[in-house]
Coordinates of C-alpha atoms and ligand atoms in Angstrom, one line a residue:
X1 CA 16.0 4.5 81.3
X2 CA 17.8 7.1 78.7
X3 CA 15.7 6.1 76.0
X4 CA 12.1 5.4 77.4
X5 CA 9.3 8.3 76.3
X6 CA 7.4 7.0 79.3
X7 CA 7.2 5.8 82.8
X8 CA 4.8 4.2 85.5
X9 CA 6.3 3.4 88.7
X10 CA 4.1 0.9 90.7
X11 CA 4.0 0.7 94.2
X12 CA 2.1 -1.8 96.4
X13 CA 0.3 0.8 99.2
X14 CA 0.1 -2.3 101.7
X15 CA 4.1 -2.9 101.5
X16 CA 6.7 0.0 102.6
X17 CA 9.0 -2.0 101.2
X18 CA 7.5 -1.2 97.3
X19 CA 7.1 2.5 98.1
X20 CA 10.7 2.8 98.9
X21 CA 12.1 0.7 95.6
X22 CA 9.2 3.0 93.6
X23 CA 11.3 6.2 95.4
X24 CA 14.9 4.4 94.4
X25 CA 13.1 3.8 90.7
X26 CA 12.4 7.8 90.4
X27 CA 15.7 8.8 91.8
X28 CA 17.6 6.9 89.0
X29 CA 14.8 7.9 86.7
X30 CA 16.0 11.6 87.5
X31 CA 19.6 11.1 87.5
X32 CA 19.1 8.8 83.9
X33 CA 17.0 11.7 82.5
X34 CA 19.3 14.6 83.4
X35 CA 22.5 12.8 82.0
X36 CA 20.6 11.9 79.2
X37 CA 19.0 15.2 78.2
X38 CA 22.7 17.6 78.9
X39 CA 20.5 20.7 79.0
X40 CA 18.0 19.8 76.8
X41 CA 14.7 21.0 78.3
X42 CA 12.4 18.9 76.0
X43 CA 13.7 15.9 77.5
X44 CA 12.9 16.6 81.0
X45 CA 9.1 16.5 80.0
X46 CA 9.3 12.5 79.7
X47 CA 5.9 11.7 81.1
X48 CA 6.3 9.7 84.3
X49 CA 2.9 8.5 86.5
X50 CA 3.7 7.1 90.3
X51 CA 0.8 4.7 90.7
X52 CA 0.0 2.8 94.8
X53 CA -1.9 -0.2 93.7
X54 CA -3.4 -2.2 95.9
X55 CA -6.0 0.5 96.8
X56 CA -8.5 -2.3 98.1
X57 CA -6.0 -3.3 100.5
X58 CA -6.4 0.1 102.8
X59 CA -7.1 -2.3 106.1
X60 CA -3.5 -3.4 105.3
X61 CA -2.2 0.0 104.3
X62 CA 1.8 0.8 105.4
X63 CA 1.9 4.0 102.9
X64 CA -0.4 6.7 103.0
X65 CA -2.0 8.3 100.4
X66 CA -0.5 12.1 101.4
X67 CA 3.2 10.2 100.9
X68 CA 2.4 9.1 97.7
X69 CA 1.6 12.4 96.8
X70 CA 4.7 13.9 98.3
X71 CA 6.5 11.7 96.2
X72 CA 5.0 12.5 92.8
X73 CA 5.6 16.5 93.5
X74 CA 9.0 16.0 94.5
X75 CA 9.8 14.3 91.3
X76 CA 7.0 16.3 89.0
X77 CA 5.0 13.2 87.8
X78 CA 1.5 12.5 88.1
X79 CA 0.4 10.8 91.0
X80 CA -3.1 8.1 91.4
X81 CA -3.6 5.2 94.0
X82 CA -5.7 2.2 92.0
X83 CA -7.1 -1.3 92.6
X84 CA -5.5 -3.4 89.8
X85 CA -8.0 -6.1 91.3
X86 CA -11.2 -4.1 91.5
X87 CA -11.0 -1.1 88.9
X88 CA -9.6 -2.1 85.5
X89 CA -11.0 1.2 84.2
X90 CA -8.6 3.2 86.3
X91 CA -5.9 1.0 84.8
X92 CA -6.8 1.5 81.3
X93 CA -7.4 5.3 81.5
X94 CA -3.9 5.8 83.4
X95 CA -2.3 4.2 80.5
X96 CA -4.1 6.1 78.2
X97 CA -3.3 9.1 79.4
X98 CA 0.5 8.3 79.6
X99 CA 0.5 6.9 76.0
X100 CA -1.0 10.2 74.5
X101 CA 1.0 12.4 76.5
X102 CA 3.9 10.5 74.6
X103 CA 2.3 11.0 71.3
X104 CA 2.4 14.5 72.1
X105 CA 5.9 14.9 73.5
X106 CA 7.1 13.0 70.2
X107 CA 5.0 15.2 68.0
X108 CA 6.6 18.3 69.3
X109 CA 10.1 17.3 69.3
X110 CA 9.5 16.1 65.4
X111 CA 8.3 19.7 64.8
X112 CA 11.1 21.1 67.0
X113 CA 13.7 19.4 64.3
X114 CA 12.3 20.0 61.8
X115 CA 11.4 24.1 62.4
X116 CA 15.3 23.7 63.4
X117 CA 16.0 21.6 60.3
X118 CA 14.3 24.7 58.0
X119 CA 16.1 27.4 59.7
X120 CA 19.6 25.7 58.9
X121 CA 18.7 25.4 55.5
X122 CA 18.2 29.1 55.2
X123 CA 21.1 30.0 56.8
X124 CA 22.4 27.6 54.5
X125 CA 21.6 29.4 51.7
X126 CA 22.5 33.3 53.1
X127 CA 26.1 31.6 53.9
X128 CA 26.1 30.5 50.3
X129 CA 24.5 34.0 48.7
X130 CA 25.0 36.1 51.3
X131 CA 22.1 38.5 52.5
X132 CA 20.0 40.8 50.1
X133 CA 21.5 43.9 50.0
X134 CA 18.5 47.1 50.5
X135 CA 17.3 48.6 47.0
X136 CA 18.9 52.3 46.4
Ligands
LIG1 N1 -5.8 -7.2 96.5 C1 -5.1 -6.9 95.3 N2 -4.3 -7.8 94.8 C2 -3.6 -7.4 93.7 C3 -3.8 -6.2 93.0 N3 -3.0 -6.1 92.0 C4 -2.4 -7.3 91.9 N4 -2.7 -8.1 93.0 C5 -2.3 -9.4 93.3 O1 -0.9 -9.3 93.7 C6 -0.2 -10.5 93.4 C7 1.0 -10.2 92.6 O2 0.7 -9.6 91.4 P1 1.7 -9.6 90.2 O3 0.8 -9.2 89.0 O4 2.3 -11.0 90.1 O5 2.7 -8.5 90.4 P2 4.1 -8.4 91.1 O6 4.8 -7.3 90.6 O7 4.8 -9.8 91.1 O8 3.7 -8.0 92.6 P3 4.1 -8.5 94.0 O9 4.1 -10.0 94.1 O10 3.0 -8.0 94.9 O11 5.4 -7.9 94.4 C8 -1.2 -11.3 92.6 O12 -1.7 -12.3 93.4 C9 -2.3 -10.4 92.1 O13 -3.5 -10.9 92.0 C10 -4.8 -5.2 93.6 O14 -5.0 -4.1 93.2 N5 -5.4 -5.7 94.8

């Protein structure tokens, strides 16, 4: 949990039981990420998606769709009910999404070390030479 860029929690909508070990999932998700991060805001922004599969299975349904959604606000990730069974599409697109939202959140903290990388290098060197003194 300290080190994963991503997360989809998967709950089954026709078994209380999965929503509840999905909402024990995102607590420790939480508790992982703010141990892990000590401040850091960057990695707060770890991409997480709450997913209630078993959409096809509403005659069955123990969690509603509203709860799910509750769930996702109260721990800021995304939020979509899907049918594994019936819609691979909405399968593949969730994924995609997640994976390029990692991309992205790895791309900017690579940019964030190294803009913080160049900026120690030139205090580096105003340590070293000290600061131009002003023309008379
Ligand atoms: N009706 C329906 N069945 C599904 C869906 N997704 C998975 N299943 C079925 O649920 C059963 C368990 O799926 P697995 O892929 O083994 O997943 P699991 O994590 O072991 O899930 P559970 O056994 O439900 O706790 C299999 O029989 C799947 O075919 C879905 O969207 N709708």
């Amino acid at each position: 949990m300290e080190w994963a860029d991503g997360f989809i929690v998967v709950y089954n909508i026709s078994d209380r039981m999965s929503f509840l070990n999905a909402q024990n999932i995102l607590c420790q998700i939480n508790q992982a990420r703010r141990e892990s991060s000590k401040g850091e805001i960057v990695k707060m922004d770890i991409p997480i998606c709450l997913v209630g599969n078993k959409q096809d299975l509403c005659h069955a349904r123990q969690v509603c769709e509203e709860e799910g959604s509750v769930l996702a606000q109260e721990y800021r990730c995304q939020f979509q009910e899907v049918s594994a069974a019936e819609d691979y599409l909405d399968i593949f697109n969730l994924f995609t999404k997640l994976i390029r939202q990692v991309m992205e959140n790895l791309k900017y903290r690579a940019d964030r070390r190294r803009y913080n990388g160049s900026k120690s290098v030139a205090k580096l060197i105003t340590n070293m030479f000290g600061k131009r003194r002003k023309s008379v």
